[in-house]
CSV table of C-alpha atoms and ligand atoms in Angstrom, one decimal:
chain,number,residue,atom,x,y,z
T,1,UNK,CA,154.2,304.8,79.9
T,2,UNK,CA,157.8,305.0,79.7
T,3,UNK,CA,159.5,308.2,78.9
T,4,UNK,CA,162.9,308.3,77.3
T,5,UNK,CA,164.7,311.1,79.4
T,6,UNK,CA,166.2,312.8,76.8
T,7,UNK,CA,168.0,316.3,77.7
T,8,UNK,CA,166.5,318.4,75.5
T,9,UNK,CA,170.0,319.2,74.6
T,10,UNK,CA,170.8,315.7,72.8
T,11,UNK,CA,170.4,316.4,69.2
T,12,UNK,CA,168.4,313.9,66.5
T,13,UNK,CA,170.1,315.7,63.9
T,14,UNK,CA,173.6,314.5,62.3
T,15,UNK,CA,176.0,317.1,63.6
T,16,UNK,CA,178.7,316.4,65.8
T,17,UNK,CA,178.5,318.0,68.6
T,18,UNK,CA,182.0,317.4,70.3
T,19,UNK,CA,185.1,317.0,68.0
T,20,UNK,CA,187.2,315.9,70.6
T,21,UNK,CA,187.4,311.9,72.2
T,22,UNK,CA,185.6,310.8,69.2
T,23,UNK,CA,186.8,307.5,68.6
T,24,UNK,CA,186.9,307.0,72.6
T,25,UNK,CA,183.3,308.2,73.1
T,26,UNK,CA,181.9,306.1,70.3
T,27,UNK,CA,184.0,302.7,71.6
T,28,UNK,CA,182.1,303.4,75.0
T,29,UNK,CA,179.1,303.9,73.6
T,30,UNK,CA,179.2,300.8,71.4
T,31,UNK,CA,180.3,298.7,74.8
T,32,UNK,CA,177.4,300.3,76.7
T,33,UNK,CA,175.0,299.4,73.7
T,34,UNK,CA,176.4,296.0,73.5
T,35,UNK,CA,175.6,295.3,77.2
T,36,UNK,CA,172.5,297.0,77.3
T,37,UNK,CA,170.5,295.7,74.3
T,38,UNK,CA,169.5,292.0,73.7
T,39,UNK,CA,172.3,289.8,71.9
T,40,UNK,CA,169.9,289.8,68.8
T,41,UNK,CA,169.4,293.3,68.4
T,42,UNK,CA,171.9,294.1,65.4
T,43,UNK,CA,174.6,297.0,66.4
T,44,UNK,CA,177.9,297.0,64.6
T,45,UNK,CA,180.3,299.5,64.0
T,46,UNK,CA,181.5,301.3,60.5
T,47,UNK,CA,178.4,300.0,58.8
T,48,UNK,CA,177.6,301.0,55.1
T,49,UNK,CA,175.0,303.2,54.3
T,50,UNK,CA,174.6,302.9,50.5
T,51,UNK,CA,173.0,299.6,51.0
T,52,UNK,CA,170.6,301.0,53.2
T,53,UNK,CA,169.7,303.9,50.8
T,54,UNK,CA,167.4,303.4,47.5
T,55,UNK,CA,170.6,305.7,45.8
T,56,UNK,CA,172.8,303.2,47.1
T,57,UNK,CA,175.8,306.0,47.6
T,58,UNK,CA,177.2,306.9,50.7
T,59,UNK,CA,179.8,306.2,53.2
T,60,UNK,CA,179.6,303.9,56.8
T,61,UNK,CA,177.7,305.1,59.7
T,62,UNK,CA,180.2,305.3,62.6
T,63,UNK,CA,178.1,303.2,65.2
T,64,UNK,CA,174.6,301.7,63.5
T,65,UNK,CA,172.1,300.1,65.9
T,66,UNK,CA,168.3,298.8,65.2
T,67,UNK,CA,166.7,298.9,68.1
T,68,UNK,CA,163.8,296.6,68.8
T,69,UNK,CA,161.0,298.4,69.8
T,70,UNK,CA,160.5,301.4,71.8
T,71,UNK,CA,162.3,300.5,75.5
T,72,UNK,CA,165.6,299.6,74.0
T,73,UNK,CA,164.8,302.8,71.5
T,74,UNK,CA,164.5,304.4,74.9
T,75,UNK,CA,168.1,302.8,75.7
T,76,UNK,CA,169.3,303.5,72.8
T,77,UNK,CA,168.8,307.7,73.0
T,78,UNK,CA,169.6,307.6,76.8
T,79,UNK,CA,172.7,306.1,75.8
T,80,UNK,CA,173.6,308.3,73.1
T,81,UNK,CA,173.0,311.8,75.5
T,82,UNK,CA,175.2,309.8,78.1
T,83,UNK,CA,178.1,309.5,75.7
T,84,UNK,CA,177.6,313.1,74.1
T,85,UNK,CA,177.3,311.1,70.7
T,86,UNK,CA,174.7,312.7,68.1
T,87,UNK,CA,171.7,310.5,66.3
T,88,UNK,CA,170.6,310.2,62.8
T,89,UNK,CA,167.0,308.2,62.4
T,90,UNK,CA,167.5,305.9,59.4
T,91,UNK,CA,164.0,304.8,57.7
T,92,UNK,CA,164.1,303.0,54.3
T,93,UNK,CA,166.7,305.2,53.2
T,94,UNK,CA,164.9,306.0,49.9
T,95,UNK,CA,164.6,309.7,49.9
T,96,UNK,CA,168.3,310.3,51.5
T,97,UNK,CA,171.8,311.1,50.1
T,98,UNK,CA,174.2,310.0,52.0
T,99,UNK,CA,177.9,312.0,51.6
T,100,UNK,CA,180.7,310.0,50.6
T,101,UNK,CA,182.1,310.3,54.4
T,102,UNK,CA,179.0,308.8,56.2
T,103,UNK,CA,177.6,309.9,59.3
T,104,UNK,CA,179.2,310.7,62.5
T,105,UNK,CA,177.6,309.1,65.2
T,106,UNK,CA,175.3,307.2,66.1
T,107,UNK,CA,172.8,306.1,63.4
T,108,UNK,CA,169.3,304.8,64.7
T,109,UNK,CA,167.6,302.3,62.2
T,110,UNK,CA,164.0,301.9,62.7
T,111,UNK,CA,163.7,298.9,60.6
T,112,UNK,CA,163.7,296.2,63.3
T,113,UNK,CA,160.0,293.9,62.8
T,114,UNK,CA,159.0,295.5,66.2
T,115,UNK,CA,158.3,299.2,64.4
T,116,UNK,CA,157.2,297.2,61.7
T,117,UNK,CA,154.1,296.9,62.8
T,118,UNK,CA,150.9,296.8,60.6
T,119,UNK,CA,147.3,295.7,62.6
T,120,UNK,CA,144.1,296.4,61.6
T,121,UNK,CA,140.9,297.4,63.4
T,122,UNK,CA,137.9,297.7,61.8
T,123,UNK,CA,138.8,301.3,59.8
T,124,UNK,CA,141.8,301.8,61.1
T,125,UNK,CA,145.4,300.8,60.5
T,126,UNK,CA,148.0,301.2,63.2
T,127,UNK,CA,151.1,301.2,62.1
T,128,UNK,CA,154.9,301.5,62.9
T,129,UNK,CA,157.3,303.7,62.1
T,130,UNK,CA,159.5,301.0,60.4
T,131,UNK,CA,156.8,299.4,58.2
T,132,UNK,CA,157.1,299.4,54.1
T,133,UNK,CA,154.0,301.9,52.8
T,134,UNK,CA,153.8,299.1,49.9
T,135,UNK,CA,152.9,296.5,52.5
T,136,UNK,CA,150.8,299.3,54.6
T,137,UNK,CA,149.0,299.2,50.8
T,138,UNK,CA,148.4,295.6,50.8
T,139,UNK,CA,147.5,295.2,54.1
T,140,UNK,CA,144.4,297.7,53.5
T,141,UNK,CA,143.2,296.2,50.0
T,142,UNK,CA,143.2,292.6,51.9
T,143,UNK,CA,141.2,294.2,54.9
T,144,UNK,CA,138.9,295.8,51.8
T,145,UNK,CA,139.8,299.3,53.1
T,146,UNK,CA,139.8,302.2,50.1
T,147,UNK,CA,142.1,305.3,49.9
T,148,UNK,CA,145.6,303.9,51.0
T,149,UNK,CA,146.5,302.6,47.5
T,150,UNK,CA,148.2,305.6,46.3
T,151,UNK,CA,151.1,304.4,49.5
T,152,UNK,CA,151.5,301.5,46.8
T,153,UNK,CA,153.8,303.2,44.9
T,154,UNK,CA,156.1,305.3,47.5
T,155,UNK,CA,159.2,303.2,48.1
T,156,UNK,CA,159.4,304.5,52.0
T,157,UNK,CA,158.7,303.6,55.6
T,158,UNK,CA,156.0,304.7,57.3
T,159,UNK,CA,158.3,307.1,59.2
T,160,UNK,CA,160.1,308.6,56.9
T,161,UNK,CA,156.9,309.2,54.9
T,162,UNK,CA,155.2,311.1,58.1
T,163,UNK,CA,158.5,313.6,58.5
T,164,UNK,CA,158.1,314.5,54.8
T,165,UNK,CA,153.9,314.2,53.7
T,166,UNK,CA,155.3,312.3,51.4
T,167,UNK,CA,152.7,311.5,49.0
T,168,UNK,CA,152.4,310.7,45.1
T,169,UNK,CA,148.8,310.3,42.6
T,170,UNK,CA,147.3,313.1,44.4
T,171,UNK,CA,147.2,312.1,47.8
T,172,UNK,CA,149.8,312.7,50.7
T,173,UNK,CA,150.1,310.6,53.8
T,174,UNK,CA,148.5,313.2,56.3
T,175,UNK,CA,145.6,312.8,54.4
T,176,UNK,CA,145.1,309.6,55.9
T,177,UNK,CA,146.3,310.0,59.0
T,178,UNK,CA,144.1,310.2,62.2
T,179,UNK,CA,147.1,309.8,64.6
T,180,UNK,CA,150.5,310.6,64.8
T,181,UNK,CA,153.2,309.0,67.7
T,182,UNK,CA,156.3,310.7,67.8
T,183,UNK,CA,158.5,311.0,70.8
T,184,UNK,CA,160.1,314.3,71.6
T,185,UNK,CA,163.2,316.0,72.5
T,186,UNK,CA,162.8,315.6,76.4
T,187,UNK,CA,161.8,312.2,75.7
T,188,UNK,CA,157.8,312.1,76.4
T,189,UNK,CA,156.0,309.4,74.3
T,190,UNK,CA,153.4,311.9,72.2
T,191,UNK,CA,150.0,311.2,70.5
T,192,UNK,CA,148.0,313.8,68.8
T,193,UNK,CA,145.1,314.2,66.2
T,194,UNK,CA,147.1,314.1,63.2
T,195,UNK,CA,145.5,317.0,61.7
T,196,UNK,CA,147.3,319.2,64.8
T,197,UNK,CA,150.7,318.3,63.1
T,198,UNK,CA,150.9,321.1,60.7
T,199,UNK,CA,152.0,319.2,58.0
T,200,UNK,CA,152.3,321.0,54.4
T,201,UNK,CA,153.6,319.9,51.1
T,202,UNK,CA,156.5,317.4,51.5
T,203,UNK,CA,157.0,318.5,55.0
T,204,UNK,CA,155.8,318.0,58.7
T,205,UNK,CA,158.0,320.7,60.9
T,206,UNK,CA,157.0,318.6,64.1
T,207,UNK,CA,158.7,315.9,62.7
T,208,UNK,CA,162.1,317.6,62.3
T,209,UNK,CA,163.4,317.3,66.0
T,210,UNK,CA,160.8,314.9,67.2
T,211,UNK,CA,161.1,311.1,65.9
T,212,UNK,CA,157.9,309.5,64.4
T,213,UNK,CA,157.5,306.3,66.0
T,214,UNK,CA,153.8,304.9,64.3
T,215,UNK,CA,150.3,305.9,63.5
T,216,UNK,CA,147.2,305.4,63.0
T,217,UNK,CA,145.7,305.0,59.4
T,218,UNK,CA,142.0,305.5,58.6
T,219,UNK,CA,140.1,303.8,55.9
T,220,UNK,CA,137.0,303.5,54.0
T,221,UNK,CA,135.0,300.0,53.5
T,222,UNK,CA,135.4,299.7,49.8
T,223,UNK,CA,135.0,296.2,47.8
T,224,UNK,CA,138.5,294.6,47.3
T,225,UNK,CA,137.8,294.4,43.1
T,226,UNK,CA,137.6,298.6,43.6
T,227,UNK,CA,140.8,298.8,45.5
T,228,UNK,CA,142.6,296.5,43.5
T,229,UNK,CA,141.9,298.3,40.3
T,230,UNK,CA,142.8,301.7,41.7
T,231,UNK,CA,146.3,299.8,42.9
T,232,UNK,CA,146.5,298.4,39.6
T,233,UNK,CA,145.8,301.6,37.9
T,234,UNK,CA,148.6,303.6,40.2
T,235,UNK,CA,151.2,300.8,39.5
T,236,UNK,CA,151.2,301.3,36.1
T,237,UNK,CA,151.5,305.2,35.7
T,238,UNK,CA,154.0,304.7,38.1
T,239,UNK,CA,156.2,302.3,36.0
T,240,UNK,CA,155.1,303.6,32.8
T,241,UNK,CA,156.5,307.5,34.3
T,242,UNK,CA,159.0,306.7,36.4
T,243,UNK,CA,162.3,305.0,36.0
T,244,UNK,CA,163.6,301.5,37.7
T,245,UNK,CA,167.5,302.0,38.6
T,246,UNK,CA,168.5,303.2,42.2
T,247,UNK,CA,167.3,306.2,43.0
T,248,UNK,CA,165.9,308.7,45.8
T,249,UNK,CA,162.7,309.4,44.2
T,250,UNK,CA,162.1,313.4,42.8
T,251,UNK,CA,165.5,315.3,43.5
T,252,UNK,CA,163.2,319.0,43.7
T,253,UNK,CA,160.3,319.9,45.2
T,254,UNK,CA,158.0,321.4,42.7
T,255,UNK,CA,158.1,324.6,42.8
T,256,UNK,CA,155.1,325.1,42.6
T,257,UNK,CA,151.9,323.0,42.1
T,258,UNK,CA,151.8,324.2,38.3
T,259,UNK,CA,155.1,324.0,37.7
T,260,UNK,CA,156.5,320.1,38.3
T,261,UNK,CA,160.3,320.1,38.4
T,262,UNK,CA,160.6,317.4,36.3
T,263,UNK,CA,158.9,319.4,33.5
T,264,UNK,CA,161.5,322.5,34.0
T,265,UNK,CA,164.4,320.2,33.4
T,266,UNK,CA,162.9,318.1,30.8
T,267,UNK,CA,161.9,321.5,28.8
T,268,UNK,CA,165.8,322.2,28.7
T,269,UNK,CA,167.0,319.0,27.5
T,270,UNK,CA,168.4,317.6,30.3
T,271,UNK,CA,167.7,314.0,30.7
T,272,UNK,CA,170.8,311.5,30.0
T,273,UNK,CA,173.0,314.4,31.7
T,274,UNK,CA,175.5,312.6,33.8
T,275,UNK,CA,178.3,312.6,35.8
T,276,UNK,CA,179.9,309.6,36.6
T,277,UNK,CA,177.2,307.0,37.2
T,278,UNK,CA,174.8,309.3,38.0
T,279,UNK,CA,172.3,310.7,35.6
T,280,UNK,CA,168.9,312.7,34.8
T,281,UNK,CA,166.5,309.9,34.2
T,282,UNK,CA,165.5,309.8,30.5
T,283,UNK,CA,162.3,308.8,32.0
T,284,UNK,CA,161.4,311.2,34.5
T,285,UNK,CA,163.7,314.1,34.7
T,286,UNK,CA,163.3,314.9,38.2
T,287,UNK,CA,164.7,311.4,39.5
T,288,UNK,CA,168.4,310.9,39.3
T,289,UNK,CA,169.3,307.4,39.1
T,290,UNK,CA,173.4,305.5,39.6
T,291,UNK,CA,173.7,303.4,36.8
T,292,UNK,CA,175.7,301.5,39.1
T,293,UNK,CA,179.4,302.9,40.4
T,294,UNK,CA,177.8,306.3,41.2
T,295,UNK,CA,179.0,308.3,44.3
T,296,UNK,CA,177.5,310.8,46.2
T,297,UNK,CA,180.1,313.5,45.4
T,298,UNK,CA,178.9,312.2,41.6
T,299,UNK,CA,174.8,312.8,42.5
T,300,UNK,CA,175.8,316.1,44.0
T,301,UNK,CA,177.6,317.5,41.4
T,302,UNK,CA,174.7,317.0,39.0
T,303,UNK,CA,172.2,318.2,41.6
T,304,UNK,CA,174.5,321.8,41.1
T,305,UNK,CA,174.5,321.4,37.1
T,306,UNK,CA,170.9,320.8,36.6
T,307,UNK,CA,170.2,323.5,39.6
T,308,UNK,CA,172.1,326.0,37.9
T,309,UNK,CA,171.2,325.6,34.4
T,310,UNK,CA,167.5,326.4,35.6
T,311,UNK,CA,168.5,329.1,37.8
T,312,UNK,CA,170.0,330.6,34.7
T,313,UNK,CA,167.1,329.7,32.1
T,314,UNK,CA,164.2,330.2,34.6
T,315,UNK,CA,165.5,332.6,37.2
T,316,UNK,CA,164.2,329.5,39.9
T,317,UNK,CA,166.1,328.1,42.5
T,318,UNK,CA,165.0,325.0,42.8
T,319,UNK,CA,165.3,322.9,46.5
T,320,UNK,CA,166.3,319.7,47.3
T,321,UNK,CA,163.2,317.4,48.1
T,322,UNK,CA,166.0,314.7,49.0
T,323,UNK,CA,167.5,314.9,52.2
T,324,UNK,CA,171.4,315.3,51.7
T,325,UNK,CA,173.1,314.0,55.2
T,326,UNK,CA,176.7,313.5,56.2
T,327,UNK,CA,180.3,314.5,55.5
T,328,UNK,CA,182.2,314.6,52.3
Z,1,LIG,N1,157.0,315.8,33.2
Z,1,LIG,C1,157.7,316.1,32.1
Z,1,LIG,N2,158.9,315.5,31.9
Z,1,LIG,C2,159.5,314.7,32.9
Z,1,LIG,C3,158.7,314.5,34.0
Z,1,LIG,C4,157.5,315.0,34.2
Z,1,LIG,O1,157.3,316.8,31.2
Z,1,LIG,O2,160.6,314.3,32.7
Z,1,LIG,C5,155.6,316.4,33.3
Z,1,LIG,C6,154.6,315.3,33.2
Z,1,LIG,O3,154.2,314.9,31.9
Z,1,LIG,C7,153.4,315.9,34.0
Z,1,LIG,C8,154.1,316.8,35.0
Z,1,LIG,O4,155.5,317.0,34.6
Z,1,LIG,O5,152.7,316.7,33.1
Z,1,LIG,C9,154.2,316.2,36.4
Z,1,LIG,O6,154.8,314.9,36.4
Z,1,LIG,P1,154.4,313.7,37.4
Z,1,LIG,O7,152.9,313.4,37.2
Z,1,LIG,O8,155.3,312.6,37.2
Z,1,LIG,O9,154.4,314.4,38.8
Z,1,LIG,P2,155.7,315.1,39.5
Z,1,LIG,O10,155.1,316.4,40.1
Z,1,LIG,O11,156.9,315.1,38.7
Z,1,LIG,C10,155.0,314.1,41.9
Z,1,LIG,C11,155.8,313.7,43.1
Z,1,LIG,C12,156.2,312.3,43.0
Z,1,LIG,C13,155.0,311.4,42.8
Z,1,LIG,C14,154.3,311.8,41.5
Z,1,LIG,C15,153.1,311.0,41.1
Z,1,LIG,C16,157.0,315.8,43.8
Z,1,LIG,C17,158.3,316.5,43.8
Z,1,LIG,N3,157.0,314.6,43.2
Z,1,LIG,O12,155.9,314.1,40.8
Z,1,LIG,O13,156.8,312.0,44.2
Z,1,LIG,O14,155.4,310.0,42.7
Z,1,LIG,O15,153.9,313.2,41.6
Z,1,LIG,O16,152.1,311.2,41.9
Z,1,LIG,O17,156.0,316.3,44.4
Z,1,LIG,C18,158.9,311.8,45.4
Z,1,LIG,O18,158.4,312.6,46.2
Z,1,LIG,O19,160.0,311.4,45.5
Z,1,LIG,C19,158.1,311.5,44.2
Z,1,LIG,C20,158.6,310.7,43.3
């Protein structure tokens, strides 16, 4: 197996860890990317984010590359630790707000068809970091395998759904999870019983410094009619409760189980609150949605309002479920 050789000083989060030589260190980097990856693999410079976010906000990525598959992934971190340049992991984008400024750095896409991924095995599923959960969903109601369908209707990557149990009708991803493959810090190439990962409610600590790269999916024989009608059955509560612009999904954690978010700020009259082209969904009141010309400066500034109006009604703070990422 090949490990990555990461020092376990290179950082996978999005802080910059020397100021100085930037633009020199990030035009060698790129020239050492461009030789080392294969002429297809896409790398460009000053690349926009807010397409690749569900918000669609955000400023340009300074280097973006999508590596295809796990050796030039490999290539890709080696690279970055050379060149001193930190790495953001970029999944589907849809439960990230990107700052007006972008991200310094180098950001990693995992979309490329190699972590994309989806075979199935009797039970089981394996799947990539970079594939869709909707097609994760299909691809277990053709193989007439039950309890995936709820994956139906969370607009994420596989990936990105593993760092945050992201889960919705009841069920989180972990549930369904019998392996996790992530790849560390140092760079070893890691698979463990996914029950070991300590993942809670809309978070998987392991998962913040180490990068989920796939896993394995279990199952249960079910008749396809069954599955289909449980699909059918999610798809509608979901677009019946939850709105259809841009968005990042639920803004807040709940607070707690009994007490949704969306509830607290609906019970103070909050949807159709906007600033700019942002606003409180008038259909759920825990998604903000851009009604099309919204920034992230805009989406942060309501994030404060509606924070501090229940803070001052309800004496709760309430936290970001949405991961906010970059410079102003
Ligand atoms: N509610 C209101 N007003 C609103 C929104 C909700 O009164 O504007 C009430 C609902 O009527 C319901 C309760 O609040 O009684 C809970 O609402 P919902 O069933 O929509 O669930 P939620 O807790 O708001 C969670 C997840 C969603 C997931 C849904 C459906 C969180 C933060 N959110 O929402 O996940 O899709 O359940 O299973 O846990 C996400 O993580 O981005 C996300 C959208």
């Amino acid at each position: 197996m090949n490990t990555l050789r990461l020092d376990p000083s290179t950082t996978l989060a999005p802080e910059w860890v020397s100021a100085a030589d930037r633009s020199l260190q990030l035009s060698d980097l790129f020239a050492d990317l461009r030789m080392s990856l294969q002429p297809t693999t896409p790398l460009r410079r000053d690349e926009s984010l807010a397409r690749r976010t569900t918000l669609r906000v955000g400023g340009p990525a300074d280097v973006f590359v999508e590596p295809a598959g796990e050796d030039e992934l490999a290539t890709v971190l080696e690279l970055a630790r050379v060149h001193g340049v930190p790495v953001f992991v970029l999944g589907r984008g849809s439960n990230l707000l990107v700052r007006d400024g972008g991200i310094r750095g180098l950001v990693v896409s995992m979309q490329h068809p190699e972590f994309c991924r989806i075979e199935v095995s009797g039970e089981r599923i394996d799947v990539g970091a970079g594939a869709y959960l909707r097609h994760v969903a299909n691809t277990a109601r053709d193989a007439g395998l039950a309890g995936l369908e709820f994956l139906e209707g969370i607009p994420g990557s596989v990936g990105g759904a593993l760092r945050m149990n992201a889960g919705a009708m009841g069920s989180w991803i972990f549930d369904v999870a019998e392996t996790l493959r992530y790849v560390t810090r140092r760079g070893d190439r890691v698979a463990i019983p996914a029950s070991e990962a300590g993942a809670r409610y809309r978070g998987c600590p392991l998962l913040v410094e180490n990068l989920a790269v796939g896993a394995v999916l279990l199952g249960k024989p079910a008749p396809r009619t069954e599955i289909l009608g449980h699909m059918t059955a999610s798809n509608q509560k979901r677009w019946s409760s939850q709105p259809r612009q841009p968005s990042a999904g639920c803004t807040f954690k709940n607070p707690r189980p009994d007490l949704p978010a969306g509830r607290l700020i609906d019970g103070l009259g909050l949807k159709g609150t906007r600033v700019g082209d942002a606003m409180v969904s008038d259909v759920h009141a825990n998604f903000f949605v851009n009604l099309g010309a919204a920034t992230a400066r805009d989406v942060l500034a309501l994030i404060e309002l509606v924070r501090g109006r229940v803070r001052e009604a309800n004496g709760i703070e309430l936290e970001t479920e949405v991961e906010i990422v970059g410079e102003d």
